[in-house]
Structures are given as C-alpha cells and as structure tokens.
Amino acid sequence: QVQLVESGGGLVQAGGSLRLSCAASGRSFSSYTMGWFRQAPGKEREFVSAISLSGGSTNYADSVKGRFTISRDNAKNAVYLQMNSLKPEDTAIYYCAATRGLVVVTTARRYDYWGQGTQVTVSS
C-alpha cells in the first residue's frame, strides 16, 4: 500500500509556472506507475500525465503536451509535475495517483491509490 501527499499548488497568473510534488510513503514506490489527474468544478476528473516505473516512459494529455513535464525520483519516493505556460483552463484540483503494473495507464479507474489533491488556480 502507498500513501500520497501532493504539494506545490497555488495561485499564479496566466503564462506562469508551478511545480507540483507528490510524496509517497509505504513500500516499493518504484513498483508503481504514477499519474497526475485534475478535476475542475463541475467537470469530471481527467488525465494529465503518467510516468512508468523507471521514468523511461511518459504520457501526456493533448491539452498539456509541450507545457507540462512529469518526472520521478525513486530514491526520494516522489513524483513531480512541472507546469509551464499555464492557462486559466488549467485551473483545477490536481491529484497524484499510483497503480501497480508496467503499463502507463491514462484511465482513472485503473489507479488504486490517490492523494488528497492540491488546488491550482490560474488567473487571466
């Protein structure tokens, strides 16, 4: 089992940057594919990005491709989401998630563990 805690959210102007962090506790962090999802008010939770066990494979939603970068540090049991060129439509609660397995999945129901979320607000 793994526990996840996100941090790094906040208020930023359009065009700005934020770096989200997700700290994992528990055993075998390197056995989990990690993902970031987000949920805006009145909308369904949507996939943002995911990274494989070793970090060698990543996946991004089309809406963030070229602006966001996911990375992980297995020695620190952490996964990060660098968000650049932020837009007002990026405003949402961002969640970190973990799933066992080798495939970089993009579907929320495939993830077993979730953090509590961190709010990102981008002003225009």
mmCIF file with all atom_site columns, C-alpha atoms in Angstrom:
data_model
loop_
_atom_site.group_PDB
_atom_site.id
_atom_site.type_symbol
_atom_site.label_atom_id
_atom_site.label_alt_id
_atom_site.label_comp_id
_atom_site.label_asym_id
_atom_site.label_entity_id
_atom_site.label_seq_id
_atom_site.pdbx_PDB_ins_code
_atom_site.Cartn_x
_atom_site.Cartn_y
_atom_site.Cartn_z
_atom_site.occupancy
_atom_site.B_iso_or_equiv
_atom_site.pdbx_formal_charge
_atom_site.auth_seq_id
_atom_site.auth_comp_id
_atom_site.auth_asym_id
_atom_site.auth_atom_id
_atom_site.pdbx_PDB_model_num
ATOM 1   C CA . GLN A 1 1   ? 0.000   0.000  0.000   1.00 0.00 ? 1   GLN A CA 1
ATOM 2   C CA . VAL A 1 2   ? 1.152   3.568  -0.601  1.00 0.00 ? 2   VAL A CA 1
ATOM 3   C CA . GLN A 1 3   ? 0.056   6.926  0.789   1.00 0.00 ? 3   GLN A CA 1
ATOM 4   C CA . LEU A 1 4   ? 0.311   10.013 -1.400  1.00 0.00 ? 4   LEU A CA 1
ATOM 5   C CA . VAL A 1 5   ? 0.539   13.675 -0.429  1.00 0.00 ? 5   VAL A CA 1
ATOM 6   C CA . GLU A 1 6   ? 0.561   16.455 -3.018  1.00 0.00 ? 6   GLU A CA 1
ATOM 7   C CA . SER A 1 7   ? 2.014   19.912 -2.578  1.00 0.00 ? 7   SER A CA 1
ATOM 8   C CA . GLY A 1 8   ? 3.023   22.924 -4.633  1.00 0.00 ? 8   GLY A CA 1
ATOM 9   C CA . GLY A 1 9   ? -0.345  24.210 -5.766  1.00 0.00 ? 9   GLY A CA 1
ATOM 10  C CA . GLY A 1 10  ? -1.287  27.857 -5.578  1.00 0.00 ? 10  GLY A CA 1
ATOM 11  C CA . LEU A 1 11  ? -2.406  30.952 -7.429  1.00 0.00 ? 11  LEU A CA 1
ATOM 12  C CA . VAL A 1 12  ? -0.448  32.023 -10.497 1.00 0.00 ? 12  VAL A CA 1
ATOM 13  C CA . GLN A 1 13  ? -1.015  34.386 -13.397 1.00 0.00 ? 13  GLN A CA 1
ATOM 14  C CA . ALA A 1 14  ? -1.531  33.085 -16.899 1.00 0.00 ? 14  ALA A CA 1
ATOM 15  C CA . GLY A 1 15  ? 1.811   32.313 -18.507 1.00 0.00 ? 15  GLY A CA 1
ATOM 16  C CA . GLY A 1 16  ? 3.381   31.474 -15.179 1.00 0.00 ? 16  GLY A CA 1
ATOM 17  C CA . SER A 1 17  ? 4.754   28.217 -13.819 1.00 0.00 ? 17  SER A CA 1
ATOM 18  C CA . LEU A 1 18  ? 4.207   25.891 -10.898 1.00 0.00 ? 18  LEU A CA 1
ATOM 19  C CA . ARG A 1 19  ? 5.849   22.669 -9.821  1.00 0.00 ? 19  ARG A CA 1
ATOM 20  C CA . LEU A 1 20  ? 3.694   20.094 -8.119  1.00 0.00 ? 20  LEU A CA 1
ATOM 21  C CA . SER A 1 21  ? 5.219   17.429 -5.920  1.00 0.00 ? 21  SER A CA 1
ATOM 22  C CA . CYS A 1 22  ? 3.781   14.160 -4.705  1.00 0.00 ? 22  CYS A CA 1
ATOM 23  C CA . ALA A 1 23  ? 5.447   12.436 -1.785  1.00 0.00 ? 23  ALA A CA 1
ATOM 24  C CA . ALA A 1 24  ? 4.805   8.738  -1.395  1.00 0.00 ? 24  ALA A CA 1
ATOM 25  C CA . SER A 1 25  ? 5.137   6.707  1.758   1.00 0.00 ? 25  SER A CA 1
ATOM 26  C CA . GLY A 1 26  ? 4.978   2.977  2.000   1.00 0.00 ? 26  GLY A CA 1
ATOM 27  C CA . ARG A 1 27  ? 6.942   0.270  0.371   1.00 0.00 ? 27  ARG A CA 1
ATOM 28  C CA . SER A 1 28  ? 8.130   -0.322 -3.155  1.00 0.00 ? 28  SER A CA 1
ATOM 29  C CA . PHE A 1 29  ? 7.475   3.089  -4.671  1.00 0.00 ? 29  PHE A CA 1
ATOM 30  C CA . SER A 1 30  ? 9.426   2.031  -7.741  1.00 0.00 ? 30  SER A CA 1
ATOM 31  C CA . SER A 1 31  ? 6.824   -0.703 -8.333  1.00 0.00 ? 31  SER A CA 1
ATOM 32  C CA . TYR A 1 32  ? 4.116   1.846  -9.097  1.00 0.00 ? 32  TYR A CA 1
ATOM 33  C CA . THR A 1 33  ? 3.252   3.630  -12.280 1.00 0.00 ? 33  THR A CA 1
ATOM 34  C CA . MET A 1 34  ? 2.434   7.195  -11.222 1.00 0.00 ? 34  MET A CA 1
ATOM 35  C CA . GLY A 1 35  ? -0.089  9.585  -12.690 1.00 0.00 ? 35  GLY A CA 1
ATOM 36  C CA . TRP A 1 36  ? -1.428  13.097 -12.360 1.00 0.00 ? 36  TRP A CA 1
ATOM 37  C CA . PHE A 1 37  ? -5.106  13.868 -12.851 1.00 0.00 ? 37  PHE A CA 1
ATOM 38  C CA . ARG A 1 38  ? -7.112  17.037 -12.404 1.00 0.00 ? 38  ARG A CA 1
ATOM 39  C CA . GLN A 1 39  ? -10.684 17.989 -11.738 1.00 0.00 ? 39  GLN A CA 1
ATOM 40  C CA . ALA A 1 40  ? -12.216 21.388 -12.383 1.00 0.00 ? 40  ALA A CA 1
ATOM 41  C CA . PRO A 1 41  ? -15.503 22.484 -10.763 1.00 0.00 ? 41  PRO A CA 1
ATOM 42  C CA . GLY A 1 42  ? -18.459 20.804 -12.424 1.00 0.00 ? 42  GLY A CA 1
ATOM 43  C CA . LYS A 1 43  ? -16.255 18.605 -14.577 1.00 0.00 ? 43  LYS A CA 1
ATOM 44  C CA . GLU A 1 44  ? -15.119 15.004 -14.491 1.00 0.00 ? 44  GLU A CA 1
ATOM 45  C CA . ARG A 1 45  ? -11.646 14.059 -13.337 1.00 0.00 ? 45  ARG A CA 1
ATOM 46  C CA . GLU A 1 46  ? -9.328  13.989 -16.333 1.00 0.00 ? 46  GLU A CA 1
ATOM 47  C CA . PHE A 1 47  ? -5.940  12.514 -17.100 1.00 0.00 ? 47  PHE A CA 1
ATOM 48  C CA . VAL A 1 48  ? -2.992  14.899 -17.200 1.00 0.00 ? 48  VAL A CA 1
ATOM 49  C CA . SER A 1 49  ? 0.171   12.805 -17.309 1.00 0.00 ? 49  SER A CA 1
ATOM 50  C CA . ALA A 1 50  ? 1.699   9.499  -16.240 1.00 0.00 ? 50  ALA A CA 1
ATOM 51  C CA . ILE A 1 51  ? 5.157   8.016  -15.885 1.00 0.00 ? 51  ILE A CA 1
ATOM 52  C CA . SER A 1 52  ? 6.476   4.470  -15.879 1.00 0.00 ? 52  SER A CA 1
ATOM 53  C CA . LEU A 1 53  ? 8.251   2.681  -13.053 1.00 0.00 ? 53  LEU A CA 1
ATOM 54  C CA . SER A 1 54  ? 11.733  3.801  -14.057 1.00 0.00 ? 54  SER A CA 1
ATOM 55  C CA . GLY A 1 55  ? 10.670  7.100  -15.596 1.00 0.00 ? 55  GLY A CA 1
ATOM 56  C CA . GLY A 1 56  ? 11.650  5.999  -19.066 1.00 0.00 ? 56  GLY A CA 1
ATOM 57  C CA . SER A 1 57  ? 8.152   6.252  -20.495 1.00 0.00 ? 57  SER A CA 1
ATOM 58  C CA . THR A 1 58  ? 5.707   9.124  -20.127 1.00 0.00 ? 58  THR A CA 1
ATOM 59  C CA . ASN A 1 59  ? 2.296   10.077 -21.447 1.00 0.00 ? 59  ASN A CA 1
ATOM 60  C CA . TYR A 1 60  ? 0.524   13.426 -21.606 1.00 0.00 ? 60  TYR A CA 1
ATOM 61  C CA . ALA A 1 61  ? -2.940  14.692 -22.346 1.00 0.00 ? 61  ALA A CA 1
ATOM 62  C CA . ASP A 1 62  ? -3.014  16.668 -25.579 1.00 0.00 ? 62  ASP A CA 1
ATOM 63  C CA . SER A 1 63  ? -4.093  19.761 -23.652 1.00 0.00 ? 63  SER A CA 1
ATOM 64  C CA . VAL A 1 64  ? -0.839  19.893 -21.667 1.00 0.00 ? 64  VAL A CA 1
ATOM 65  C CA . LYS A 1 65  ? 1.640   18.416 -24.134 1.00 0.00 ? 65  LYS A CA 1
ATOM 66  C CA . GLY A 1 66  ? 4.622   20.689 -24.593 1.00 0.00 ? 66  GLY A CA 1
ATOM 67  C CA . ARG A 1 67  ? 3.807   22.695 -21.449 1.00 0.00 ? 67  ARG A CA 1
ATOM 68  C CA . PHE A 1 68  ? 3.885   20.126 -18.623 1.00 0.00 ? 68  PHE A CA 1
ATOM 69  C CA . THR A 1 69  ? 6.663   17.701 -17.718 1.00 0.00 ? 69  THR A CA 1
ATOM 70  C CA . ILE A 1 70  ? 6.318   14.724 -15.412 1.00 0.00 ? 70  ILE A CA 1
ATOM 71  C CA . SER A 1 71  ? 9.300   13.224 -13.629 1.00 0.00 ? 71  SER A CA 1
ATOM 72  C CA . ARG A 1 72  ? 10.028  10.964 -10.697 1.00 0.00 ? 72  ARG A CA 1
ATOM 73  C CA . ASP A 1 73  ? 12.804  10.321 -8.207  1.00 0.00 ? 73  ASP A CA 1
ATOM 74  C CA . ASN A 1 74  ? 12.550  6.781  -6.891  1.00 0.00 ? 74  ASN A CA 1
ATOM 75  C CA . ALA A 1 75  ? 15.300  7.420  -4.343  1.00 0.00 ? 75  ALA A CA 1
ATOM 76  C CA . LYS A 1 76  ? 13.122  10.142 -2.802  1.00 0.00 ? 76  LYS A CA 1
ATOM 77  C CA . ASN A 1 77  ? 9.786   8.367  -3.327  1.00 0.00 ? 77  ASN A CA 1
ATOM 78  C CA . ALA A 1 78  ? 8.490   11.366 -5.219  1.00 0.00 ? 78  ALA A CA 1
ATOM 79  C CA . VAL A 1 79  ? 6.870   12.330 -8.487  1.00 0.00 ? 79  VAL A CA 1
ATOM 80  C CA . TYR A 1 80  ? 6.719   15.835 -9.892  1.00 0.00 ? 80  TYR A CA 1
ATOM 81  C CA . LEU A 1 81  ? 4.715   17.807 -12.417 1.00 0.00 ? 81  LEU A CA 1
ATOM 82  C CA . GLN A 1 82  ? 6.405   20.895 -13.839 1.00 0.00 ? 82  GLN A CA 1
ATOM 83  C CA . MET A 1 83  ? 3.729   23.135 -15.316 1.00 0.00 ? 83  MET A CA 1
ATOM 84  C CA . ASN A 1 84  ? 4.788   25.983 -17.611 1.00 0.00 ? 84  ASN A CA 1
ATOM 85  C CA . SER A 1 85  ? 2.833   28.463 -19.715 1.00 0.00 ? 85  SER A CA 1
ATOM 86  C CA . LEU A 1 86  ? -0.186  27.978 -17.512 1.00 0.00 ? 86  LEU A CA 1
ATOM 87  C CA . LYS A 1 87  ? -3.611  28.924 -18.799 1.00 0.00 ? 87  LYS A CA 1
ATOM 88  C CA . PRO A 1 88  ? -6.837  29.744 -16.938 1.00 0.00 ? 88  PRO A CA 1
ATOM 89  C CA . GLU A 1 89  ? -8.277  26.466 -18.204 1.00 0.00 ? 89  GLU A CA 1
ATOM 90  C CA . ASP A 1 90  ? -5.605  24.626 -16.210 1.00 0.00 ? 90  ASP A CA 1
ATOM 91  C CA . THR A 1 91  ? -7.380  25.705 -13.030 1.00 0.00 ? 91  THR A CA 1
ATOM 92  C CA . ALA A 1 92  ? -8.371  22.579 -11.110 1.00 0.00 ? 92  ALA A CA 1
ATOM 93  C CA . ILE A 1 93  ? -7.577  20.364 -8.179  1.00 0.00 ? 93  ILE A CA 1
ATOM 94  C CA . TYR A 1 94  ? -4.603  18.221 -9.150  1.00 0.00 ? 94  TYR A CA 1
ATOM 95  C CA . TYR A 1 95  ? -4.366  14.683 -7.848  1.00 0.00 ? 95  TYR A CA 1
ATOM 96  C CA . CYS A 1 96  ? -1.460  12.290 -7.698  1.00 0.00 ? 96  CYS A CA 1
ATOM 97  C CA . ALA A 1 97  ? -2.255  8.598  -8.210  1.00 0.00 ? 97  ALA A CA 1
ATOM 98  C CA . ALA A 1 98  ? -0.467  5.274  -8.167  1.00 0.00 ? 98  ALA A CA 1
ATOM 99  C CA . THR A 1 99  ? -1.068  1.891  -9.727  1.00 0.00 ? 99  THR A CA 1
ATOM 100 C CA . ARG A 1 100 ? 0.908   -1.307 -9.776  1.00 0.00 ? 100 ARG A CA 1
ATOM 101 C CA . GLY A 1 101 ? 1.984   -2.564 -13.153 1.00 0.00 ? 101 GLY A CA 1
ATOM 102 C CA . LEU A 1 102 ? 4.181   -1.793 -16.097 1.00 0.00 ? 102 LEU A CA 1
ATOM 103 C CA . VAL A 1 103 ? 1.742   -0.046 -18.394 1.00 0.00 ? 103 VAL A CA 1
ATOM 104 C CA . VAL A 1 104 ? 1.489   3.743  -18.337 1.00 0.00 ? 104 VAL A CA 1
ATOM 105 C CA . VAL A 1 105 ? -2.286  3.925  -17.963 1.00 0.00 ? 105 VAL A CA 1
ATOM 106 C CA . THR A 1 106 ? -4.388  7.010  -18.545 1.00 0.00 ? 106 THR A CA 1
ATOM 107 C CA . THR A 1 107 ? -7.695  5.864  -17.066 1.00 0.00 ? 107 THR A CA 1
ATOM 108 C CA . ALA A 1 108 ? -8.522  6.984  -13.549 1.00 0.00 ? 108 ALA A CA 1
ATOM 109 C CA . ARG A 1 109 ? -10.268 3.754  -12.584 1.00 0.00 ? 109 ARG A CA 1
ATOM 110 C CA . ARG A 1 110 ? -7.041  1.859  -13.212 1.00 0.00 ? 110 ARG A CA 1
ATOM 111 C CA . TYR A 1 111 ? -5.329  3.679  -10.360 1.00 0.00 ? 111 TYR A CA 1
ATOM 112 C CA . ASP A 1 112 ? -5.526  2.204  -6.887  1.00 0.00 ? 112 ASP A CA 1
ATOM 113 C CA . TYR A 1 113 ? -4.204  4.959  -4.649  1.00 0.00 ? 113 TYR A CA 1
ATOM 114 C CA . TRP A 1 114 ? -4.914  8.673  -4.618  1.00 0.00 ? 114 TRP A CA 1
ATOM 115 C CA . GLY A 1 115 ? -3.713  11.745 -2.784  1.00 0.00 ? 115 GLY A CA 1
ATOM 116 C CA . GLN A 1 116 ? -5.984  14.406 -1.346  1.00 0.00 ? 116 GLN A CA 1
ATOM 117 C CA . GLY A 1 117 ? -5.288  16.885 -4.122  1.00 0.00 ? 117 GLY A CA 1
ATOM 118 C CA . THR A 1 118 ? -3.755  20.337 -4.382  1.00 0.00 ? 118 THR A CA 1
ATOM 119 C CA . GLN A 1 119 ? -5.507  23.394 -5.803  1.00 0.00 ? 119 GLN A CA 1
ATOM 120 C CA . VAL A 1 120 ? -4.060  25.165 -8.825  1.00 0.00 ? 120 VAL A CA 1
ATOM 121 C CA . THR A 1 121 ? -5.651  28.463 -9.817  1.00 0.00 ? 121 THR A CA 1
ATOM 122 C CA . VAL A 1 122 ? -4.536  30.360 -12.905 1.00 0.00 ? 122 VAL A CA 1
ATOM 123 C CA . SER A 1 123 ? -5.763  33.930 -13.221 1.00 0.00 ? 123 SER A CA 1
ATOM 124 C CA . SER A 1 124 ? -6.167  35.680 -16.541 1.00 0.00 ? 124 SER A CA 1
#
